[in-house]
């Protein structure tokens, strides 16, 4: 079974940093697009950052300059480094990946991980 598992969330004070990690496991042939999304209470899920198979990146305007997405293709992992965290960054963060398995292409989501930033 192919799955994504996030780690690295938690509570931090404003101005602090966190590094989220996401590991893809299972019968994976390759992974194209990977991304981090977040959803705050009462708000829609939004893409925080994305990275293509050729490592082109994109960022939500509100995190530009504070977030860095990266990937390790050998380990099937994607990371999100967030600095200068603000209370408005508080949300459940989800990993997303377009995964080519031995049988098909699948769009996968992780289970989500809480990030809480206190002022």
C-alpha positions as a printed NumPy array, in Angstrom:
array([[  0.   ,   0.   ,   0.   ],
       [  1.383,   3.396,  -0.985],
       [  1.084,   6.081,   1.651],
       [  2.423,   9.431,   2.803],
       [  3.376,  10.035,   6.424],
       [  4.152,  13.501,   7.789],
       [  6.326,  14.333,  10.775],
       [  7.873,  17.354,  12.435],
       [  4.844,  19.365,  13.453],
       [  4.193,  20.774,  16.875],
       [  3.919,  23.984,  18.819],
       [  6.271,  26.906,  18.456],
       [  6.341,  30.543,  19.419],
       [  6.013,  33.271,  16.853],
       [  9.317,  33.898,  15.148],
       [ 10.386,  30.309,  15.524],
       [ 11.037,  27.631,  12.926],
       [  9.792,  24.179,  12.056],
       [ 10.785,  21.588,   9.513],
       [  8.073,  19.293,   8.249],
       [  8.961,  16.   ,   6.61 ],
       [  6.878,  13.667,   4.509],
       [  7.872,  10.145,   3.575],
       [  6.265,   8.209,   0.76 ],
       [  6.359,   4.453,   1.052],
       [  5.128,   1.45 ,  -0.896],
       [  5.641,   0.169,  -4.423],
       [  6.712,   3.494,  -5.88 ],
       [  8.175,   3.803,  -9.34 ],
       [  8.496,   7.582,  -9.326],
       [  6.985,  10.721,  -7.848],
       [  6.309,  13.781,  -9.951],
       [  4.671,  16.728,  -8.213],
       [  4.894,  17.064,  -4.424],
       [  3.399,  19.755,  -2.265],
       [  2.43 ,  20.945,   1.175],
       [ -1.065,  22.183,   1.865],
       [ -2.592,  23.543,   5.027],
       [ -6.04 ,  24.022,   6.429],
       [ -6.868,  26.303,   9.314],
       [-10.141,  25.976,  11.248],
       [-13.01 ,  27.393,   9.244],
       [-10.881,  27.966,   6.169],
       [-10.341,  26.159,   2.897],
       [ -7.304,  24.022,   2.307],
       [ -4.589,  25.984,   0.507],
       [ -1.349,  25.035,  -1.166],
       [  1.588,  26.368,   0.811],
       [  4.371,  25.219,  -1.504],
       [  4.884,  22.85 ,  -4.413],
       [  7.851,  21.254,  -6.115],
       [  7.948,  19.485,  -9.462],
       [ 10.051,  16.539, -10.524],
       [ 12.543,  19.015, -11.99 ],
       [ 12.592,  20.905,  -8.65 ],
       [ 10.722,  23.939,  -9.85 ],
       [  9.079,  25.455,  -6.804],
       [  6.09 ,  27.632,  -6.066],
       [  4.929,  29.302,  -2.868],
       [  1.856,  30.86 ,  -1.365],
       [  2.391,  34.611,  -1.296],
       [  2.044,  34.791,   2.473],
       [  4.95 ,  32.379,   3.043],
       [  7.336,  33.588,   0.347],
       [ 10.715,  34.325,   1.873],
       [  9.846,  32.304,   4.982],
       [  9.323,  28.825,   3.559],
       [ 11.499,  26.471,   1.563],
       [ 10.265,  23.262,  -0.006],
       [ 12.741,  20.589,  -1.003],
       [ 12.733,  16.927,  -1.919],
       [ 14.974,  13.894,  -1.773],
       [ 14.064,  11.619,  -4.665],
       [ 16.295,   8.808,  -3.46 ],
       [ 14.342,   8.676,  -0.197],
       [ 10.937,   9.589,  -1.649],
       [ 10.68 ,  12.468,   0.778],
       [  9.594,  16.085,   0.698],
       [ 10.375,  18.728,   3.277],
       [  9.03 ,  22.122,   4.257],
       [ 11.267,  24.436,   6.23 ],
       [  9.34 ,  27.325,   7.703],
       [ 11.012,  30.234,   9.455],
       [  9.734,  33.388,  11.122],
       [  6.507,  31.591,  11.9  ],
       [  3.411,  33.657,  12.593],
       [  0.226,  32.786,  14.483],
       [ -1.612,  32.818,  11.145],
       [  0.537,  29.863,  10.054],
       [ -1.345,  27.743,  12.571],
       [ -3.073,  24.951,  10.694],
       [ -3.077,  21.276,   9.91 ],
       [ -0.433,  20.716,   7.26 ],
       [ -0.887,  18.015,   4.644],
       [  1.623,  16.415,   2.332],
       [  0.527,  15.713,  -1.241],
       [  2.202,  13.713,  -4.001],
       [  1.502,  12.427,  -7.489],
       [  2.891,   8.922,  -7.27 ],
       [  3.498,   6.451, -10.071],
       [  3.179,   2.956,  -8.653],
       [  3.747,  -0.372, -10.324],
       [  0.104,  -0.336, -11.365],
       [ -1.121,   3.216, -11.761],
       [ -0.741,   6.937, -11.081],
       [ -2.155,   8.009,  -7.765],
       [ -2.69 ,  11.341,  -6.106],
       [ -2.01 ,  10.827,  -2.432],
       [ -2.546,  12.823,   0.732],
       [ -0.926,  12.374,   4.098],
       [ -2.981,  12.226,   7.261],
       [ -2.095,  15.762,   8.275],
       [  0.022,  17.177,  11.063],
       [ -0.759,  20.038,  13.414],
       [  1.37 ,  23.178,  13.491],
       [  0.503,  25.683,  16.196],
       [  2.2  ,  29.059,  16.422],
       [  1.601,  31.068,  19.582],
       [  2.084,  34.79 ,  19.904]])
